[in-house]
Coordinates of C-alpha atoms in Angstrom, one line a residue:
M23 CA -2.7 39.2 -8.2
L24 CA -3.9 36.5 -5.9
V25 CA -6.5 34.2 -7.5
I26 CA -8.9 32.6 -5.0
H27 CA -10.3 29.3 -6.3
N28 CA -14.1 29.3 -6.0
K29 CA -16.3 26.3 -5.9
I30 CA -18.2 25.5 -9.1
N31 CA -21.9 24.9 -8.7
E32 CA -23.5 21.5 -8.7
K33 CA -25.1 22.0 -12.1
N34 CA -21.7 22.7 -13.7
E35 CA -20.2 19.7 -11.9
K36 CA -22.8 17.4 -13.4
T37 CA -22.3 18.9 -16.8
E38 CA -18.5 18.5 -16.6
R39 CA -18.8 14.8 -15.5
R40 CA -21.4 14.1 -18.3
N41 CA -19.1 15.6 -20.9
N42 CA -15.9 14.0 -19.7
P43 CA -15.2 11.0 -21.9
T44 CA -12.1 9.9 -19.9
I45 CA -14.1 8.8 -16.8
M46 CA -16.0 5.6 -16.1
K47 CA -14.9 3.5 -19.1
Y48 CA -15.1 0.3 -17.0
N49 CA -16.5 -3.1 -17.5
M50 CA -18.1 -3.8 -14.1
N51 CA -17.7 -7.6 -14.5
E52 CA -13.9 -7.1 -14.9
I53 CA -13.8 -4.7 -11.9
N54 CA -15.6 -7.3 -9.7
E55 CA -13.3 -10.1 -10.9
K56 CA -10.2 -8.0 -10.1
A57 CA -11.6 -7.1 -6.6
N58 CA -12.6 -10.6 -5.8
Y59 CA -9.2 -11.9 -6.8
C60 CA -7.8 -10.1 -3.6
L61 CA -7.4 -12.5 -0.7
S62 CA -8.0 -9.8 1.9
C63 CA -4.8 -10.8 3.7
K64 CA -4.5 -10.0 7.4
T65 CA -0.8 -9.2 7.0
K66 CA -1.1 -6.5 4.4
M67 CA 2.1 -6.8 2.4
C68 CA 0.6 -4.7 -0.4
M69 CA 0.2 -1.8 2.1
K70 CA 3.8 -2.1 3.1
G71 CA 4.8 -1.9 -0.6
C72 CA 2.8 1.3 -1.1
P73 CA 4.8 4.5 -0.5
L74 CA 1.7 6.2 0.8
E75 CA 0.7 3.1 2.9
N76 CA -2.8 3.0 1.5
D77 CA -5.0 0.5 3.2
I78 CA -5.3 -1.5 0.0
T79 CA -7.1 -4.7 1.3
E80 CA -9.7 -2.5 3.1
F81 CA -10.5 -0.3 0.1
I82 CA -10.7 -3.4 -2.2
K83 CA -13.0 -5.0 0.4
K84 CA -15.4 -2.1 0.0
V85 CA -15.2 -2.4 -3.8
K86 CA -16.2 -6.1 -3.4
E87 CA -19.2 -5.0 -1.4
K88 CA -19.9 -2.3 -4.0
E89 CA -19.6 0.4 -1.4
Y90 CA -17.6 2.7 -3.7
E91 CA -17.9 5.8 -1.7
E92 CA -16.6 4.0 1.4
A93 CA -13.7 2.6 -0.7
Y94 CA -12.9 6.2 -1.6
R95 CA -13.1 7.3 2.1
V96 CA -10.6 4.6 3.0
L97 CA -8.1 5.9 0.3
C98 CA -8.7 9.5 1.4
K99 CA -7.2 8.8 4.7
T100 CA -3.7 8.5 3.1
T101 CA -3.9 10.0 -0.4
V102 CA -5.7 12.7 -2.5
L103 CA -4.4 11.5 -5.8
Q104 CA -6.4 8.2 -6.3
P105 CA -7.2 8.4 -10.0
I106 CA -3.7 9.7 -10.8
C107 CA -1.7 7.1 -8.8
G108 CA -4.0 4.4 -10.1
R109 CA -2.8 5.3 -13.6
V110 CA 0.8 6.3 -13.4
C111 CA 2.5 4.6 -10.3
P112 CA 5.0 1.8 -11.0
H113 CA 2.7 -0.7 -9.3
K114 CA 4.8 -3.7 -10.1
S115 CA 7.7 -2.4 -8.1
Q116 CA 5.4 -1.0 -5.3
C117 CA 2.1 -2.3 -4.1
E118 CA 1.5 -5.0 -6.7
G119 CA 5.1 -6.1 -6.4
A120 CA 4.5 -6.9 -2.7
C121 CA 1.1 -8.6 -3.3
V122 CA 1.0 -12.2 -1.9
R123 CA -0.8 -13.5 -4.9
G124 CA 2.1 -12.5 -7.1
I125 CA 4.4 -15.1 -5.4
K126 CA 2.9 -17.9 -7.4
G127 CA 0.8 -16.1 -10.0
E128 CA -0.5 -12.7 -11.1
S129 CA -0.7 -9.9 -8.6
V130 CA -4.0 -8.2 -7.8
H131 CA -4.5 -5.3 -10.2
I132 CA -4.4 -2.7 -7.4
G133 CA -3.7 0.2 -9.7
D134 CA -6.7 -0.5 -11.9
L135 CA -9.0 -0.7 -8.8
E136 CA -7.6 2.5 -7.3
A137 CA -8.1 4.4 -10.6
F138 CA -11.7 3.0 -10.7
V139 CA -12.4 4.3 -7.2
G140 CA -10.9 7.7 -8.0
D141 CA -13.0 7.9 -11.2
M142 CA -16.1 6.9 -9.3
A143 CA -15.4 9.8 -6.9
I144 CA -15.2 12.2 -9.9
E145 CA -18.3 10.7 -11.6
N146 CA -20.4 10.8 -8.4
G147 CA -19.1 14.0 -6.8
Y148 CA -17.6 12.4 -3.7
E149 CA -15.8 15.1 -1.8
I150 CA -12.5 15.1 0.1
E151 CA -13.6 15.7 3.6
K152 CA -11.8 18.0 6.1
F153 CA -10.4 16.5 9.3
T154 CA -11.7 19.5 11.2
N155 CA -14.0 22.5 10.7
E156 CA -11.9 24.6 13.1
E157 CA -10.0 27.3 11.2
K158 CA -6.5 28.0 12.4
D159 CA -5.0 31.4 12.4
K160 CA -1.7 30.2 10.8
K161 CA -0.8 30.7 7.2
V162 CA 1.4 28.4 5.1
A163 CA 2.9 29.1 1.7
I164 CA 3.6 26.3 -0.7
I165 CA 5.9 26.9 -3.6
G166 CA 5.1 24.4 -6.4
G167 CA 1.9 22.7 -7.4
G168 CA 3.2 19.2 -8.2
P169 CA 2.3 16.0 -6.4
A170 CA 4.3 17.0 -3.2
G171 CA 2.9 20.5 -3.2
I172 CA -0.8 19.8 -3.8
T173 CA -0.7 16.8 -1.3
A174 CA 0.8 19.1 1.4
A175 CA -1.7 21.8 0.6
A176 CA -4.6 19.3 0.9
N177 CA -3.5 17.9 4.2
L178 CA -2.9 21.3 5.7
A179 CA -6.3 22.6 4.5
R180 CA -8.0 19.5 5.8
N181 CA -6.6 20.3 9.2
G182 CA -7.9 23.9 9.1
Y183 CA -4.8 25.9 8.0
N184 CA -4.8 28.8 5.6
V185 CA -2.9 27.6 2.5
T186 CA -1.6 29.5 -0.5
I187 CA 0.1 27.7 -3.4
F188 CA 2.6 29.7 -5.6
E189 CA 2.6 28.2 -9.0
K190 CA 4.8 29.3 -11.9
Y191 CA 2.3 28.1 -14.6
D192 CA -1.3 29.0 -15.1
K193 CA -2.4 25.5 -14.0
L194 CA -1.4 23.2 -11.1
G195 CA 0.0 19.7 -11.6
G196 CA 3.7 20.1 -11.9
I197 CA 5.3 17.0 -13.2
L198 CA 1.8 15.4 -13.6
R199 CA 0.9 18.0 -16.2
H200 CA 4.3 18.9 -17.6
G201 CA 6.2 15.6 -17.4
I202 CA 3.8 12.7 -17.9
P203 CA 2.4 12.5 -21.5
K204 CA -1.3 12.8 -22.0
F205 CA -1.5 9.3 -23.4
R206 CA -0.6 8.1 -19.9
L207 CA -2.5 10.6 -17.8
D208 CA -5.4 12.4 -19.5
E209 CA -5.5 16.1 -18.6
K210 CA -9.2 16.0 -17.9
V211 CA -8.6 13.4 -15.1
L212 CA -5.9 15.6 -13.6
D213 CA -8.1 18.7 -13.9
N214 CA -11.0 17.0 -12.2
Q215 CA -8.8 15.8 -9.3
I216 CA -7.2 19.2 -8.8
E217 CA -10.6 20.8 -8.8
K218 CA -11.6 18.4 -6.1
I219 CA -8.5 19.3 -4.0
L220 CA -9.0 23.0 -4.4
K221 CA -12.5 22.8 -3.0
L222 CA -10.8 22.5 0.4
D223 CA -10.5 26.4 0.1
I224 CA -6.9 26.4 -1.0
Q225 CA -5.7 29.7 -2.5
V226 CA -3.5 29.7 -5.6
K227 CA -1.3 32.4 -7.0
Y228 CA -0.6 31.4 -10.6
N229 CA 2.1 32.6 -12.9
S230 CA 4.3 33.4 -9.9
I231 CA 8.0 32.5 -10.2
L232 CA 10.3 32.2 -7.1
G233 CA 13.2 34.6 -7.5
K234 CA 11.4 36.7 -10.1
D235 CA 8.0 37.6 -8.8
F236 CA 8.7 37.0 -5.1
T237 CA 11.5 36.0 -2.8
L238 CA 11.7 33.5 0.0
E239 CA 12.4 36.4 2.4
E240 CA 9.1 38.0 1.4
L241 CA 7.2 34.9 2.1
Q242 CA 8.9 34.5 5.5
D243 CA 7.6 37.9 6.4
N244 CA 4.0 37.1 5.5
F245 CA 3.6 33.4 6.3
D246 CA 4.1 31.3 9.4
A247 CA 5.7 28.3 7.5
I248 CA 6.8 27.6 4.0
F249 CA 7.0 24.4 2.0
L250 CA 9.4 24.3 -1.0
A251 CA 8.1 21.8 -3.5
F252 CA 9.1 23.1 -6.9
G253 CA 10.8 19.9 -8.0
A254 CA 14.1 19.1 -9.7
N255 CA 13.5 18.8 -13.4
I256 CA 16.8 19.8 -15.0
S257 CA 18.1 16.9 -17.1
S258 CA 21.5 15.6 -15.9
K259 CA 24.4 15.4 -18.4
M260 CA 26.8 12.6 -19.1
N261 CA 29.7 15.0 -19.8
I262 CA 30.7 13.2 -22.9
E263 CA 32.3 14.6 -26.1
G264 CA 29.7 16.2 -28.4
E265 CA 27.1 16.7 -25.8
E266 CA 27.1 20.4 -26.7
L267 CA 26.1 19.8 -30.3
D268 CA 22.8 21.1 -31.8
G269 CA 20.3 18.2 -31.6
V270 CA 21.1 17.0 -28.1
Y271 CA 18.2 17.5 -25.8
G272 CA 17.2 16.9 -22.2
G273 CA 14.3 14.4 -21.7
N274 CA 12.9 16.4 -18.8
E275 CA 12.8 19.6 -20.8
L276 CA 11.3 18.1 -23.9
L277 CA 8.4 16.6 -21.8
E278 CA 7.9 19.8 -19.7
Y279 CA 7.9 22.4 -22.5
G280 CA 7.0 20.3 -25.5
N281 CA 9.4 22.2 -27.8
H282 CA 10.2 19.2 -30.0
P283 CA 12.1 19.4 -33.3
G284 CA 10.7 17.8 -36.4
Y285 CA 11.2 14.1 -36.1
T286 CA 9.8 12.9 -39.4
N287 CA 12.2 10.5 -41.1
K288 CA 14.7 11.1 -38.3
N289 CA 16.7 8.7 -36.1
V290 CA 16.6 9.4 -32.4
A291 CA 18.6 7.9 -29.5
V292 CA 17.2 8.1 -26.0
I293 CA 19.8 7.5 -23.3
G294 CA 18.6 6.0 -20.0
G295 CA 16.2 3.4 -18.6
G296 CA 13.8 5.2 -16.3
N297 CA 10.2 6.5 -16.8
V298 CA 11.5 9.7 -18.4
A299 CA 13.3 7.7 -21.0
M300 CA 10.1 5.7 -21.7
D301 CA 7.9 8.8 -21.8
A302 CA 10.3 10.6 -24.1
S303 CA 10.8 7.7 -26.5
R304 CA 7.1 6.9 -26.8
T305 CA 6.3 10.6 -27.3
I306 CA 9.0 11.0 -30.0
K307 CA 7.8 7.8 -31.8
R308 CA 4.3 9.1 -31.8
L309 CA 5.5 12.4 -33.3
G310 CA 6.7 10.6 -36.4
A311 CA 10.4 9.6 -35.8
K312 CA 11.6 6.9 -38.3
S313 CA 13.4 5.1 -35.5
V314 CA 13.8 5.6 -31.7
K315 CA 16.4 3.6 -29.9
V316 CA 16.6 3.5 -26.1
I317 CA 20.2 2.9 -25.1
Y318 CA 20.6 1.4 -21.6
R319 CA 23.9 0.3 -20.1
R320 CA 22.5 -2.5 -18.0
S321 CA 20.2 -5.4 -18.8
E322 CA 16.4 -5.1 -19.1
K323 CA 15.7 -6.5 -15.6
W324 CA 17.6 -3.6 -14.1
M325 CA 15.6 -0.9 -15.9
P326 CA 14.0 1.4 -13.3
A327 CA 11.1 2.1 -15.6
E328 CA 7.7 0.5 -14.9
R329 CA 7.4 -2.8 -16.7
K330 CA 4.2 -1.9 -18.4
E331 CA 5.8 1.3 -19.8
I332 CA 8.7 -0.8 -21.3
E333 CA 6.3 -3.2 -22.9
D334 CA 4.1 -0.5 -24.2
A335 CA 7.1 1.2 -25.7
K336 CA 8.1 -2.0 -27.5
K337 CA 4.6 -2.4 -28.9
E338 CA 4.8 1.1 -30.3
G339 CA 8.0 0.4 -32.2
V340 CA 10.6 1.7 -29.8
E341 CA 13.9 -0.3 -30.1
F342 CA 16.0 -1.2 -27.0
L343 CA 19.7 -1.7 -27.0
F344 CA 20.5 -3.2 -23.6
Q345 CA 24.0 -3.5 -22.2
N346 CA 25.1 -0.7 -24.5
N347 CA 26.3 2.8 -23.6
I348 CA 27.0 6.0 -25.5
V349 CA 30.5 7.3 -25.3
K350 CA 30.6 10.1 -27.9
I351 CA 28.3 12.2 -30.0
I352 CA 29.8 13.0 -33.4
G353 CA 29.0 15.9 -35.7
N354 CA 30.0 19.3 -37.2
E355 CA 27.8 21.7 -35.2
K356 CA 24.9 19.3 -35.2
V357 CA 24.4 15.6 -34.3
E358 CA 25.3 13.3 -37.2
K359 CA 26.4 10.0 -35.5
I360 CA 26.9 8.5 -32.1
E361 CA 29.6 6.1 -30.9
C362 CA 28.5 3.4 -28.5
I363 CA 30.2 0.6 -26.6
K364 CA 28.9 -2.8 -25.4
T365 CA 28.9 -3.5 -21.7
D366 CA 29.3 -6.6 -19.5
L367 CA 27.6 -6.8 -16.1
V368 CA 29.9 -7.7 -13.2
K369 CA 28.9 -8.4 -9.6
K370 CA 31.0 -6.4 -7.2
E371 CA 31.3 -6.8 -3.5
G372 CA 29.1 -4.3 -1.7
E373 CA 27.0 -3.5 -4.7
T374 CA 23.3 -4.4 -4.7
R375 CA 23.2 -4.8 -8.5
E376 CA 25.6 -5.8 -11.2
V377 CA 27.9 -3.0 -12.4
P378 CA 28.2 -2.3 -16.1
V379 CA 31.8 -2.5 -17.4
D380 CA 32.7 -1.5 -21.0
I381 CA 33.9 -4.3 -23.2
E382 CA 37.2 -3.3 -24.8
G383 CA 37.1 -3.1 -28.6
S384 CA 33.3 -3.4 -28.9
N385 CA 32.8 0.2 -30.0
Y386 CA 30.5 0.9 -33.0
I387 CA 29.0 3.9 -34.7
M388 CA 25.4 4.6 -35.7
D389 CA 23.9 7.4 -37.8
M390 CA 21.7 9.6 -35.6
D391 CA 19.8 12.9 -35.9
Y392 CA 18.9 13.6 -32.3
V393 CA 20.1 12.5 -28.9
V394 CA 17.9 12.8 -25.8
M395 CA 19.5 12.5 -22.4
A396 CA 17.3 10.8 -19.8
V397 CA 19.9 9.7 -17.3
G398 CA 18.5 11.6 -14.3
S399 CA 17.5 15.0 -13.1
K400 CA 18.8 17.7 -10.8
T401 CA 17.7 20.9 -9.2
E402 CA 18.0 24.4 -10.8
K403 CA 21.4 25.2 -9.3
E404 CA 21.2 29.0 -9.3
L405 CA 17.7 29.1 -7.8
V406 CA 18.4 26.7 -4.9
E407 CA 21.7 28.4 -4.2
S408 CA 20.0 31.7 -4.0
L409 CA 17.7 30.5 -1.2
G410 CA 20.5 30.5 1.4
V411 CA 19.7 27.0 2.7
E412 CA 22.1 24.1 3.1
L413 CA 22.4 21.8 0.2
T414 CA 23.5 18.1 -0.2
K415 CA 26.5 17.1 -2.2
R416 CA 24.1 16.2 -5.1
G417 CA 22.7 19.8 -5.0
N418 CA 19.4 18.9 -3.4
I419 CA 18.0 20.9 -0.5
Q420 CA 19.2 19.4 2.8
V421 CA 16.3 18.6 5.2
N422 CA 16.3 17.0 8.6
E423 CA 14.0 14.1 9.8
K424 CA 11.2 16.7 10.1
Y425 CA 11.6 17.9 6.5
M426 CA 12.8 21.2 7.7
T427 CA 15.7 23.0 6.0
S428 CA 18.5 24.9 7.7
K429 CA 16.1 27.9 7.9
N430 CA 13.6 27.7 10.7
G431 CA 10.0 27.3 9.5
V432 CA 11.1 26.6 5.9
F433 CA 10.5 23.0 4.8
A434 CA 11.2 21.1 1.6
G435 CA 10.1 17.9 0.0
G436 CA 9.6 15.9 -3.2
D437 CA 12.3 15.7 -5.8
L438 CA 13.8 19.0 -4.5
S439 CA 15.0 17.2 -1.3
G440 CA 16.0 14.0 -3.1
T441 CA 12.8 11.9 -2.6
K442 CA 12.5 8.8 -4.8
A443 CA 11.3 10.0 -8.1
T444 CA 7.8 8.6 -8.3
V445 CA 4.5 10.3 -7.9
A446 CA 3.6 8.3 -4.8
W447 CA 6.9 9.0 -3.1
A448 CA 6.6 12.7 -3.9
S449 CA 3.0 12.7 -2.5
R450 CA 4.1 10.9 0.6
S451 CA 6.9 13.5 1.1
G452 CA 4.3 16.3 0.9
R453 CA 2.0 14.5 3.3
E454 CA 4.7 13.9 5.9
A455 CA 6.2 17.3 5.5
S456 CA 2.8 18.9 6.1
N457 CA 2.3 16.8 9.2
N458 CA 5.6 18.2 10.5
I459 CA 4.6 21.7 9.5
I460 CA 1.4 21.2 11.6
E461 CA 3.6 20.1 14.6
F462 CA 5.9 23.1 14.1
L463 CA 2.9 25.6 14.0
Q464 CA 1.3 24.0 17.1
N465 CA 4.5 24.5 19.0
A466 CA 5.4 27.9 17.7

């Protein structure tokens, strides 16, 4: 059954905003200080550091002038995920990492200001405006309602195209809802922003699974273009001895489905150094584990996780074993111990970062109850192979410079096509893919 999203009336909007405790918890003096700290550089390095290329100095200028709706309009030119990216993006390695003020001191708190503007939009009912009121006679199907999918849907709808999202769950959000813990991204903020996006007259078919409820061929018969954006959320394995034992979990799956074992008085090892490792370790610690150890084979400076997430994990009691690696999981049917080895970092010619090398004879064993693998993610192999499109050596869907797959009119983006695994990069992928879909439809 196709569910058409209807606009909620103004009275209900005001009631929802009034009852939403997650929005507008801001000290305006602090917001003003953060905005005024920006130098309004003519050469916008922060903009270059942002995957979405948001005009950061311009939107902060509007915040300085207390023109919050105008600040929102500036951001709307390049993103529809303002309150979300403001909260969960790795700012220190993106926009804030490129900030000129960060060369000799602290960077501008760009993420906080973006979240503030996004929340102001929710609080005051600022709408995402369409680029045109002309309705096109072309239909686009989007498979997956994560950051790439909903961004593509928004951009297409803003340009007048008829868009239907096919979503396997009963709510949109993808990794935003099923991968990022609620202590990092409150569900009410996500719901509010998705509500705002769907007001662009986007249709959604919920509880619809590709390969089960519909096929790619069926969509090709009924739509003028298709965008594949259902993500790549299968945890990678290390292929070490004992990985098949009971008590070994994938970090992605734990976060997506929430089917956690009982952690009370248990020791848990989380393998990896990215944001999935941080989210999993913090979640597990909050669920009552006696000890949570993050094991990472490089030094702390090479951890791909956001610095703030690492520091927050430490504050919450997560332990870090840097320059250590797991080599074996030991147990009789279930996890009982793990064997690790210490590593040294060696600079090799042609490598951009130091390579971890095992230190011979440094092996040691720790008692452990659970092991969580957070060393990367991959696509659902059987599903992507069934689509009949070309794949990369890593199992991602192969796309050209226009984001089109080997099937004419079928596009792909986000993690599915190997995009860098952050919300902003996925969103950019969706935006750029949708622009190419528009070009394709115009020339069809």
